[in-house]
Coordinates of C-alpha atoms and ligand atoms in Angstrom, one line a residue:
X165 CA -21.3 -37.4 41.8
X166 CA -22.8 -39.5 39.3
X167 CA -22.2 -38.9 36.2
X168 CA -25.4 -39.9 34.1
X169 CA -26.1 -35.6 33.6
X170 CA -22.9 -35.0 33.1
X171 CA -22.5 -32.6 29.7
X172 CA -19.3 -32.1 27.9
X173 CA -19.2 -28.5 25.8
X174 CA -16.9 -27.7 23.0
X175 CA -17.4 -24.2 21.7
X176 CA -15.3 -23.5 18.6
X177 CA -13.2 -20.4 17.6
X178 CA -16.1 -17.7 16.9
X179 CA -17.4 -18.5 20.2
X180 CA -14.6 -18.3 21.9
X181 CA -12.5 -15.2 19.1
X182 CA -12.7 -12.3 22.1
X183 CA -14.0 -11.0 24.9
X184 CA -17.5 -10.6 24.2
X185 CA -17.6 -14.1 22.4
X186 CA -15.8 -15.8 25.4
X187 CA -18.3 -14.0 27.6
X188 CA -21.7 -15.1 26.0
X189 CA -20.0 -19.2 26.2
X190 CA -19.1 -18.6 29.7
X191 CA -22.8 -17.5 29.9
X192 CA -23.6 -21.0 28.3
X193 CA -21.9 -22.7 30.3
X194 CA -23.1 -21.2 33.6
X195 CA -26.9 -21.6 32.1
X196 CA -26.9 -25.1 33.0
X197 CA -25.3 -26.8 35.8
X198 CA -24.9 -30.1 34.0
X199 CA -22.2 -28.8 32.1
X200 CA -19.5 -29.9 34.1
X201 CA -16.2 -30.5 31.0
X202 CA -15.5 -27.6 28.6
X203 CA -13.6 -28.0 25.2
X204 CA -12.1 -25.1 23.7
X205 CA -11.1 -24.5 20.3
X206 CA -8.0 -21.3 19.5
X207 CA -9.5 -18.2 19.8
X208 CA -10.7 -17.4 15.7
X209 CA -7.7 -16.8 13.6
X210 CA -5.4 -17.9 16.1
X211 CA -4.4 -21.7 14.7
X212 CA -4.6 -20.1 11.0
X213 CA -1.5 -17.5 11.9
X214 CA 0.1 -20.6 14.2
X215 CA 0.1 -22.7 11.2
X216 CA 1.1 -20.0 9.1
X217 CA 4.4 -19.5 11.5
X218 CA 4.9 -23.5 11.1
X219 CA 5.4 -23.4 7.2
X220 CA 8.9 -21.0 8.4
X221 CA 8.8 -17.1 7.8
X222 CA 11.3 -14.7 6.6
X223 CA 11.6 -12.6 10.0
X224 CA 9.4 -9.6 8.9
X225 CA 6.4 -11.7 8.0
X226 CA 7.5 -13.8 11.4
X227 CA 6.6 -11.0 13.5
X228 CA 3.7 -9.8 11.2
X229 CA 2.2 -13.1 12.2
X230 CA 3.0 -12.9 15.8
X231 CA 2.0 -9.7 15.9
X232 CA -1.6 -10.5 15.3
X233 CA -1.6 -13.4 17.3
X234 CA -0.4 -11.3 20.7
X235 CA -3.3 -8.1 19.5
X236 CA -6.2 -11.1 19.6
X237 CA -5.3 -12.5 22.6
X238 CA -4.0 -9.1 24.5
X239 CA -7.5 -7.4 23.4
X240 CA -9.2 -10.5 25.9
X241 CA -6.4 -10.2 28.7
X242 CA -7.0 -5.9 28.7
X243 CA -11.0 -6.1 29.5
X244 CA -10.2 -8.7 32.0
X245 CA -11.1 -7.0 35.5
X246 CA -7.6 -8.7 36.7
X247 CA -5.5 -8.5 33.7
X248 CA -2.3 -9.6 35.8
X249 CA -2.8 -12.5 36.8
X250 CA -3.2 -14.0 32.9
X251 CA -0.7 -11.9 31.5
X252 CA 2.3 -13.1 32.7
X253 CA 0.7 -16.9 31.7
X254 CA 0.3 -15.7 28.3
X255 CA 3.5 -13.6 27.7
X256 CA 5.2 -17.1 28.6
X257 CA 3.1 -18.3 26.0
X258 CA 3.9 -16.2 23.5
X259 CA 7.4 -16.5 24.2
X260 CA 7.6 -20.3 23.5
X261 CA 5.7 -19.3 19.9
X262 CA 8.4 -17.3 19.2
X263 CA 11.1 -19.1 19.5
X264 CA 9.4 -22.5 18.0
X265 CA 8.5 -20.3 15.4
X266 CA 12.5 -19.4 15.0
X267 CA 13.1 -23.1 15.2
X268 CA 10.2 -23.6 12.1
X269 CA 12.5 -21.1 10.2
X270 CA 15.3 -23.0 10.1
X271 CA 14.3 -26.7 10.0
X272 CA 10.4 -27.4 9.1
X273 CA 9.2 -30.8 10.8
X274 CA 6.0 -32.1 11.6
X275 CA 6.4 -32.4 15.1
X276 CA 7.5 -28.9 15.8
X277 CA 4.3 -27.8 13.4
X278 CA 2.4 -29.4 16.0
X279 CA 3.9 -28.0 18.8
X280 CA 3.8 -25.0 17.6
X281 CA 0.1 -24.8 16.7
X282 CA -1.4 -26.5 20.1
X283 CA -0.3 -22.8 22.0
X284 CA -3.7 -21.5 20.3
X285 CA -5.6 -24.1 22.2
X286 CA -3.5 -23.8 24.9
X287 CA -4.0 -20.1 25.6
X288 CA -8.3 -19.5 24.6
X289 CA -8.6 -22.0 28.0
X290 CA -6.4 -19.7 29.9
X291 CA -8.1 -16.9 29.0
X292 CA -11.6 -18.4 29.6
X293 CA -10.7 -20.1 32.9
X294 CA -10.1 -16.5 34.3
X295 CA -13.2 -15.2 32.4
X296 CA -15.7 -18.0 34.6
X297 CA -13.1 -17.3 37.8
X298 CA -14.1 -13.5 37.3
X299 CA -17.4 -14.6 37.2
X300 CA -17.4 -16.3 40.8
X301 CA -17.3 -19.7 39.4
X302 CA -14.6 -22.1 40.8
X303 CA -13.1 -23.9 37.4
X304 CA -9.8 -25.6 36.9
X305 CA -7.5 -25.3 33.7
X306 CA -6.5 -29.1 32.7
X307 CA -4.0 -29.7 30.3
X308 CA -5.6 -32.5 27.6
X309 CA -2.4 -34.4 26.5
X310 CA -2.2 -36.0 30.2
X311 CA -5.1 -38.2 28.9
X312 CA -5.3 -37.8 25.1
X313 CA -3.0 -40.2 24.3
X314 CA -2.7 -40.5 20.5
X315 CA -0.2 -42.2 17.5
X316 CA 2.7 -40.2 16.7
X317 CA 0.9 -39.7 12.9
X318 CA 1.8 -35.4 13.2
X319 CA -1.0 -33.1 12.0
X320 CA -3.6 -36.3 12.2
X321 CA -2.9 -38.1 15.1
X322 CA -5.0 -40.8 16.0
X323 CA -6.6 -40.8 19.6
X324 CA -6.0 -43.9 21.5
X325 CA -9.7 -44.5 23.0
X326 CA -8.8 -47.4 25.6
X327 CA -6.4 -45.2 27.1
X328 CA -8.6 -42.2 27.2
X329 CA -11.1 -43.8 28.4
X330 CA -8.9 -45.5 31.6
X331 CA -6.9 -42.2 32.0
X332 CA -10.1 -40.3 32.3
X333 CA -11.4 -42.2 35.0
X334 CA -8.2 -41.7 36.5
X335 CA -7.4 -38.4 36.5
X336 CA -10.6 -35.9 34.7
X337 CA -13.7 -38.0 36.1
X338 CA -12.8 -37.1 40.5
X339 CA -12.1 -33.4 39.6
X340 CA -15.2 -33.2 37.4
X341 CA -17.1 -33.5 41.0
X342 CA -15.2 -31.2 42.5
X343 CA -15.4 -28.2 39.7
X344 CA -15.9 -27.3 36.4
X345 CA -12.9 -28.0 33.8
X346 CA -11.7 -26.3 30.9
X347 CA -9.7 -28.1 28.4
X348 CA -8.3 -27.8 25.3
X349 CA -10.2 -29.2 22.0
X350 CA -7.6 -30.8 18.8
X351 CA -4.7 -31.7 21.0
X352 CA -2.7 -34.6 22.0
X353 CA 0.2 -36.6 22.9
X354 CA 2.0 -39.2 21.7
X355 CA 3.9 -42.0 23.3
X356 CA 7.1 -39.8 23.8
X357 CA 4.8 -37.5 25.4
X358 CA 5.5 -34.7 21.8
X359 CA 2.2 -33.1 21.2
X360 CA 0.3 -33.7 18.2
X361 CA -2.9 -32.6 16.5
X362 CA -5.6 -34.9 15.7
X363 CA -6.4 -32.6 11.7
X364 CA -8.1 -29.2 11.4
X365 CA -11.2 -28.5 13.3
X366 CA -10.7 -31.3 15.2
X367 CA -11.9 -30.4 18.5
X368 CA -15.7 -31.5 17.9
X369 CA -13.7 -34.7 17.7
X370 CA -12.1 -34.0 21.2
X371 CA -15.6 -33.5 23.0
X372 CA -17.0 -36.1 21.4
X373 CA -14.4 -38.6 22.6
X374 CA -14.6 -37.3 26.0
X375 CA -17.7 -37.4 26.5
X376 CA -17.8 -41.3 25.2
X377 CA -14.9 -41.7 27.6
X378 CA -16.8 -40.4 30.7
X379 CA -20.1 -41.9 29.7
X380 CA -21.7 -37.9 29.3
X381 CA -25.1 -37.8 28.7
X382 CA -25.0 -35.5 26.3
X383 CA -22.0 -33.7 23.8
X384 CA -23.1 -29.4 23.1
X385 CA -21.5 -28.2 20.2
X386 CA -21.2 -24.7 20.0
X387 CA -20.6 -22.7 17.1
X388 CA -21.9 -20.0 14.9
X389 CA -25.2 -20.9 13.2
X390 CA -27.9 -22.4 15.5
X391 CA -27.6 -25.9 14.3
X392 CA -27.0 -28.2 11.2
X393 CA -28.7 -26.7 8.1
X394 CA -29.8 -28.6 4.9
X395 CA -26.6 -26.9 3.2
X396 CA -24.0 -24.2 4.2
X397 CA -26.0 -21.3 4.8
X398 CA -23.1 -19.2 3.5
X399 CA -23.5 -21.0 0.5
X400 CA -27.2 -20.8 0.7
X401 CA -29.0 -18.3 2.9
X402 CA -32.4 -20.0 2.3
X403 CA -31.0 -23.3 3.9
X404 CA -33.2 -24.7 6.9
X405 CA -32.5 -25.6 9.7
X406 CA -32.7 -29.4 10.6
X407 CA -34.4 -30.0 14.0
X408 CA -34.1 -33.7 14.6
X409 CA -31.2 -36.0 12.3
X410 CA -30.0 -38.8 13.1
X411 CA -26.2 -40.5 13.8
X412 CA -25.9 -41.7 10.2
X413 CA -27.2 -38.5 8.3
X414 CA -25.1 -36.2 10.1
X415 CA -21.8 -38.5 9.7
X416 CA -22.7 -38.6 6.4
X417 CA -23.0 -35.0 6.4
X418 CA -19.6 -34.0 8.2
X419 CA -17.8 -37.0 5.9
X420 CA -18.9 -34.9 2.9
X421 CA -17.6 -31.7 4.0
X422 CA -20.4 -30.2 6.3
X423 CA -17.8 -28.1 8.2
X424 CA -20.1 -27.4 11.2
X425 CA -18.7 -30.8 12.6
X426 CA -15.4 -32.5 12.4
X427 CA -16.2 -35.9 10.2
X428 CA -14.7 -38.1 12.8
X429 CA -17.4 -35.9 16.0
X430 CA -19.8 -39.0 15.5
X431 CA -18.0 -41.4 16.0
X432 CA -17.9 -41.7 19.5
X433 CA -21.0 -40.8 19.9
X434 CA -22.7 -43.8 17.8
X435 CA -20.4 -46.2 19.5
X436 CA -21.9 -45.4 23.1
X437 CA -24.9 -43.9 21.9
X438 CA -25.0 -40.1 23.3
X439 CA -27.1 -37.6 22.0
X440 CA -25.0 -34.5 20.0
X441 CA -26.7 -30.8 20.4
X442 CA -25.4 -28.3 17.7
X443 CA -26.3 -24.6 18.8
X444 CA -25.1 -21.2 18.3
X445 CA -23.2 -19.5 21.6
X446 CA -24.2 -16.3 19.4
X447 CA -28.0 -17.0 20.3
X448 CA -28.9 -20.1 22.5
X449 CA -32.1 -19.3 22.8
X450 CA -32.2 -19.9 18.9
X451 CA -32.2 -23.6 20.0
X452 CA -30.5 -25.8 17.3
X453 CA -30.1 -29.8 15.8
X454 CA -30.2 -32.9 18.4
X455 CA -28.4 -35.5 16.7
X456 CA -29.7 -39.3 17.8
X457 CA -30.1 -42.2 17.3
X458 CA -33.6 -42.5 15.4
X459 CA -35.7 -40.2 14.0
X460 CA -38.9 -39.7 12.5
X461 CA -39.5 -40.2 8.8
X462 CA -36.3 -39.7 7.7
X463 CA -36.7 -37.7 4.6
X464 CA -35.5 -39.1 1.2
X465 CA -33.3 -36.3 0.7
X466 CA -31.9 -34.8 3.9
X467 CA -28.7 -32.2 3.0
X468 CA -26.4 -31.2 0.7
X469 CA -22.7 -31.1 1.1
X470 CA -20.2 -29.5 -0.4
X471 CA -16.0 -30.0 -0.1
X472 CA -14.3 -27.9 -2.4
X473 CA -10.8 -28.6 -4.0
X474 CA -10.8 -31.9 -4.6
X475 CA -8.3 -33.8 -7.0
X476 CA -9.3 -36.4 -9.8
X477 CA -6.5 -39.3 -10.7
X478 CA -7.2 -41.2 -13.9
X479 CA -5.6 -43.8 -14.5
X480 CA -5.2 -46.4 -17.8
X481 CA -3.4 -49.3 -17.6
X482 CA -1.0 -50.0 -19.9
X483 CA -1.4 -53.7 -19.9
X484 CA -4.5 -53.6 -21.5
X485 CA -7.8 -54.7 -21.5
X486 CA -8.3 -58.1 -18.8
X487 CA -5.2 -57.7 -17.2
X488 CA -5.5 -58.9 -13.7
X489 CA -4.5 -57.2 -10.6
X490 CA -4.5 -53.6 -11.7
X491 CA -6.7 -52.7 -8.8
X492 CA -4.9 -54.2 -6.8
X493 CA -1.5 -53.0 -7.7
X494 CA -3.1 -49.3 -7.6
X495 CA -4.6 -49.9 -4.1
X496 CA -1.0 -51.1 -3.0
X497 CA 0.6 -48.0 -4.1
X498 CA -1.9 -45.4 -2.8
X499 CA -1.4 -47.5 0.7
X500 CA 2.2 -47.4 0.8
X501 CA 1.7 -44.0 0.7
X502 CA -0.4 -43.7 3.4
X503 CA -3.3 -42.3 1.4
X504 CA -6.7 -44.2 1.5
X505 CA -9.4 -43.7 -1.8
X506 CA -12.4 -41.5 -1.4
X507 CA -14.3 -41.7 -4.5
X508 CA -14.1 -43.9 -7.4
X509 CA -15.6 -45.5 -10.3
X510 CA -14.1 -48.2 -12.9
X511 CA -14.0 -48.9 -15.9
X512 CA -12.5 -52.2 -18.2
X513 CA -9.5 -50.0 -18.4
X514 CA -9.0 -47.1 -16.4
X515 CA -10.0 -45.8 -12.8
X516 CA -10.9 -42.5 -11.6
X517 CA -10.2 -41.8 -8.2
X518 CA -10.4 -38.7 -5.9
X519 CA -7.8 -38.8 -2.5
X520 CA -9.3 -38.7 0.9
X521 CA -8.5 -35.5 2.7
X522 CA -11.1 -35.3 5.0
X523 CA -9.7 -33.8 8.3
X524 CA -6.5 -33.1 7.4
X525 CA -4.6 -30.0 6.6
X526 CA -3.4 -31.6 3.2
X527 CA -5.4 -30.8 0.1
X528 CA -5.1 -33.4 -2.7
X529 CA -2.7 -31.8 -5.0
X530 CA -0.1 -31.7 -1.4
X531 CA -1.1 -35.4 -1.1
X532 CA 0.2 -36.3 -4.7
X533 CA 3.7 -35.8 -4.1
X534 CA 6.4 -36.8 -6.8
X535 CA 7.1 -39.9 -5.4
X536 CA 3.7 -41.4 -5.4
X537 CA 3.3 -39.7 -8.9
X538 CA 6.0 -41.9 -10.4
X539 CA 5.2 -44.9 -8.9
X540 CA 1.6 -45.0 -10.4
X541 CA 3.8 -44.2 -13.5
X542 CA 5.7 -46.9 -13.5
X543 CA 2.0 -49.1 -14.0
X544 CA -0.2 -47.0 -16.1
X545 CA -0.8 -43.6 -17.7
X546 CA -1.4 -40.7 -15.2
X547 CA -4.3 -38.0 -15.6
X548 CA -4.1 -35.2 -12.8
X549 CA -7.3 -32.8 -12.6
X550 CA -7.2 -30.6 -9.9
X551 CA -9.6 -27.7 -8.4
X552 CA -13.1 -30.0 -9.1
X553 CA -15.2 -29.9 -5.9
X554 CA -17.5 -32.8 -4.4
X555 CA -20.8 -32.6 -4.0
X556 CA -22.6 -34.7 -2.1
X557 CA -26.6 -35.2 -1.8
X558 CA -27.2 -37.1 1.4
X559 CA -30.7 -38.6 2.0
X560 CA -32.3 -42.0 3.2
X561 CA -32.8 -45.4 0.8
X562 CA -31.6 -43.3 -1.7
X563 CA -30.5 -46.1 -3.9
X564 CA -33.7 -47.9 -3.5
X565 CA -35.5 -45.1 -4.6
X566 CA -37.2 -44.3 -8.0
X567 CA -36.6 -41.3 -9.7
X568 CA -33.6 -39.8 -7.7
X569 CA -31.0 -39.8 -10.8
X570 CA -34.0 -37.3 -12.5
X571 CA -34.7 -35.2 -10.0
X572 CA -31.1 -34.3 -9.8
X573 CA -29.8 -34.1 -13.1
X574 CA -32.4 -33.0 -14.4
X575 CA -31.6 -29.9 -13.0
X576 CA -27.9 -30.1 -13.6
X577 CA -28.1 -29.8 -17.5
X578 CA -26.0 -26.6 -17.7
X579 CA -23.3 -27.9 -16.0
X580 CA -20.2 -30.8 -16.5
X581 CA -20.3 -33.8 -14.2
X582 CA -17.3 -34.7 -14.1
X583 CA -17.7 -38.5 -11.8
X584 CA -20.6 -39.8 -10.5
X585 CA -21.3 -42.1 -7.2
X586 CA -24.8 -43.7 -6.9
X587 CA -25.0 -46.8 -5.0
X588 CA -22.7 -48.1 -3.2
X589 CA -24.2 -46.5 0.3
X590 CA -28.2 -45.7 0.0
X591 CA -27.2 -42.5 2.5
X592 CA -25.6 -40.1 -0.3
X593 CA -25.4 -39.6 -4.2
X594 CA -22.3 -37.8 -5.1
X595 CA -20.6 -35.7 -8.0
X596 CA -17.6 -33.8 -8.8
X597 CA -18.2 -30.5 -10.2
X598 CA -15.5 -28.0 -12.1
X599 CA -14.6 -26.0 -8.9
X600 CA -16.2 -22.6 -10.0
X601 CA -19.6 -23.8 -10.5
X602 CA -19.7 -25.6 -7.4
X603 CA -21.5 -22.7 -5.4
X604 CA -24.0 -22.5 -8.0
X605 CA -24.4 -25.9 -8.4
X606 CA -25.7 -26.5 -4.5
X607 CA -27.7 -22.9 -5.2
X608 CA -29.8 -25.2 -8.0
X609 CA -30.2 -28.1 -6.4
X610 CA -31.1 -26.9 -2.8
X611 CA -33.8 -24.9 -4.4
X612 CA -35.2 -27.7 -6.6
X613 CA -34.8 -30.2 -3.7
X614 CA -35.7 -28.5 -0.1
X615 CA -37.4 -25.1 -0.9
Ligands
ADP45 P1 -16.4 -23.7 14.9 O1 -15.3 -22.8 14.8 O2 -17.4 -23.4 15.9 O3 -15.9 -25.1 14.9 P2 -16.8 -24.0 12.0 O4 -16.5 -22.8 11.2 O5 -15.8 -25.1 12.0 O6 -17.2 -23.5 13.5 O7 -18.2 -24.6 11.6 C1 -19.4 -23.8 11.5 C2 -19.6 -23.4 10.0 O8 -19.9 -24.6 9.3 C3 -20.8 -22.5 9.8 O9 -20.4 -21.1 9.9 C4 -21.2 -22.8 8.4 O10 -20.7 -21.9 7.4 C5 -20.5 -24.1 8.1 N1 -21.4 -25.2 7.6 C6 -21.2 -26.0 6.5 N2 -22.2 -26.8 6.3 C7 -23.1 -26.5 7.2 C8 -24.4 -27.1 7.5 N3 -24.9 -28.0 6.7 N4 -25.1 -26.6 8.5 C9 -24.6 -25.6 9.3 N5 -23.4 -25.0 9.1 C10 -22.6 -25.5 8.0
LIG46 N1 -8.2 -24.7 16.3 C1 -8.2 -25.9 15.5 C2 -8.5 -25.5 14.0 O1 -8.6 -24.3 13.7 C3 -9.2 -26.9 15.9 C4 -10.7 -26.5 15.9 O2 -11.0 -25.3 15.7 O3 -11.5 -27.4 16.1 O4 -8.5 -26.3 13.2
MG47 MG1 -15.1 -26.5 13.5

């Protein structure tokens, strides 16, 4: 079979929470034949209570939370029309939770976390292979980690996308012309073959790179609003829907918080150039954003984004004003660390710096652990401001445009910006905000700027 209409599917927890969700997807994914590699996310909630078991429990709050992970995925097995051929699949799954989760209670590593969590994955593309299989369509279960090779870095692996792509070809592309294959979105392994995760919500990130490794013609996510919106329409009910955007925007968009995809989803895509559908499996017929190359007239401003507890570091040298190297000793530190510099401005004596925790499961404050604390220490004074929140206006030429610093502030009077970022990239302008104004903050500026 050839390949070149070949469509790889993710659908994300909502879609895929119980058995009326998993239902309308499998109707999705029968609605066009092209749509030949399905990612799954954990069924809603699932990954939440997994990770939840990881951080070790005191044995009543251990079964609590296993508890609720057996109701959501019993309620799917029970309205199967063959509930025993899944349920024995599942009970072994379960089983393995527990005890991992026994292990977590005792001895709390990384590893184990990931282990532990991939079982939500694991089971939704059980249950959903049995779902299409009820449905009279022939699809096969594949277990991701034989291909998704990744670094051994626990809770954000990254993927390996040589060996993807050659163990694709090897072992995914022949079945994929045989029948249809579920697999499992977020998951990995490393070189000792331990499973890891690649950060939360990761599994846009998973289709995307599968369907750059197989050359698909085209990457559907599925989720629950009908396609990328000028802001959170949770945050802002009157947000639009964007029809056409291209590459950059929405990369720009998911960087910036934009949880409908995972910030790392485009990148894939731009590299081999494949067109990205967002949709809702609620309500295909909604339609949703195609996400290309080029578009139209890209608008000046585009979206707003919003990611919420973000951490400020100041820091003043002690050395005074012209001392040399202060960046660089700063930069050297956060490195060793492992921790790479989101936003930041400068002055002759001080920086201001925000820590990059896009797609992790670490906030800043658990990224600014003691030891990092008293190593910046030892070189300059330390300010720590926590719960401020990013907001990020992304657009086109912005910082060749006239008039864009008074179109937004000027509406921004009541409210303390805290850092600003203006030129460095001419696809965003953004600010920190005191956390609690945040909401109302996008609420302003969305009106003034796209209604
Ligand atoms: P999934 O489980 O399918 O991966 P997510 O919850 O990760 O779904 O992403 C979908 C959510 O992203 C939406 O429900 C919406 O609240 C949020 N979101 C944030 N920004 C946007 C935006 N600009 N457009 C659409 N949705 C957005
Ligand atoms: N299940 C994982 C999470 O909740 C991955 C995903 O949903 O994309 O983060
Ligand atoms: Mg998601």
């Amino acid at each position: 079979m050839s390949h070149s209409s070949l469509i790889v599917a993710k659908f994300g927890g909502t879609s895929v929470a119980d058995f009326s969700a998993m239902s309308r997807s499998a109707d999705v994914v029968l609605s066009n034949p092209d749509t030949r590699l399905v990612v799954l996310s954990a069924s809603a909630g699932v990954t939440n209570l997994l990770v939840s078991l990881a951080e070790g429990q005191e044995q009543a709050q251990r079964a609590y939370l296993l508890d609720e992970i057996r109701r959501i995925q019993y309620a799917i097995v029970e309205q199967l029309t063959q509930p025993d051929v899944i349920r024995d699949e599942i009970d072994r799954m379960l089983e393995n939770i527990t005890m991992l989760s026994e292990a977590a209670a005792l001895a709390n590593s990384t590893a184990l976390t990931d282990e532990l969590v991939s079982h939500g994955e694991l089971m939704s593309t059980l249950l959903f292979v049995e779902i299409l299989r009820q449905r009279g369509l022939t699809a096969q279960w594949f277990d991701v980690r034989k291909i998704m090779r990744t670094s051994d870095r626990f809770g954000r692996a990254e993927p390996d996308v040589a060996q993807l792509a050659e163990l694709s070809r090897a072992q995914l592309a022949p079945r994929l012309s045989e029948t249809l294959i579920v697999t499992q979105g977020f998951i990995g392994s490393e070189a000792k073959g331990r499973t890891t995760t690649l950060g939360r919500g990761g599994s846009d990130y998973t289709a995307a790179l599968l369907g750059e490794a197989l050359h698909a013609s085209r990457i559907d996510i599925w989720t629950d609003v009908p396609g990328i919106y000028t802001t959170d329409p949770r945050v802002v009910p009157g947000a639009k829907r964007i029809d056409e955007i291209t590459f950059e925007e929405a990369a720009e968009m998911a960087t910036f918080g934009a949880k409908v995809l995972h910030p790392a989803t485009l990148m894939p895509a731009v590299r081999s150039d494949i067109p990205v559908f967002v949709g809702s499996s609620k309500d295909p017929s909604a339609g949703g954003t195609r996400v290309c190359k080029a578009s139209q007239n890209p608008p000046l401003f585009r979206a707003l984004a919003l990611r919420r507890r973000q951490t400020l570091l100041t820091l003043h040298s002690l050395n005074m004003l012209h001392a040399r190297g202060f960046l660089a000793e700063v930069f050297n530190i956060l490195a060793r660390h492992n921790i790479s510099v989101d936003l930041i401005t400068t002055s002759e004596v001080s920086v201001a710096l925000t820590l990059d925790t896009t797609g992790s499961t670490s906030t800043g404050e658990s990224l600014l652990t003691q030891g990092l604390l008293t190593e910046l220490s030892s070189l300059c004074r330390v300010e720590v401001e926590e719960n401020l929140a990013l907001v990020a206006l992304i657009g086109n030429k912005l910082s060749q445009a006239c008039g864009v610093g008074k179109e937004v502030f000027g509406v921004l009077e009541p409210f303390n910006l805290r850092l600003i970022c203006y030129g460095a990239s001419s696809y965003n302008l953004c600010f920190l905000v005191p956390g609690d104004d945040a909401e109302r903050v996008v609420q302003r500026l969305h009106h003034n700027l796209f209604e």
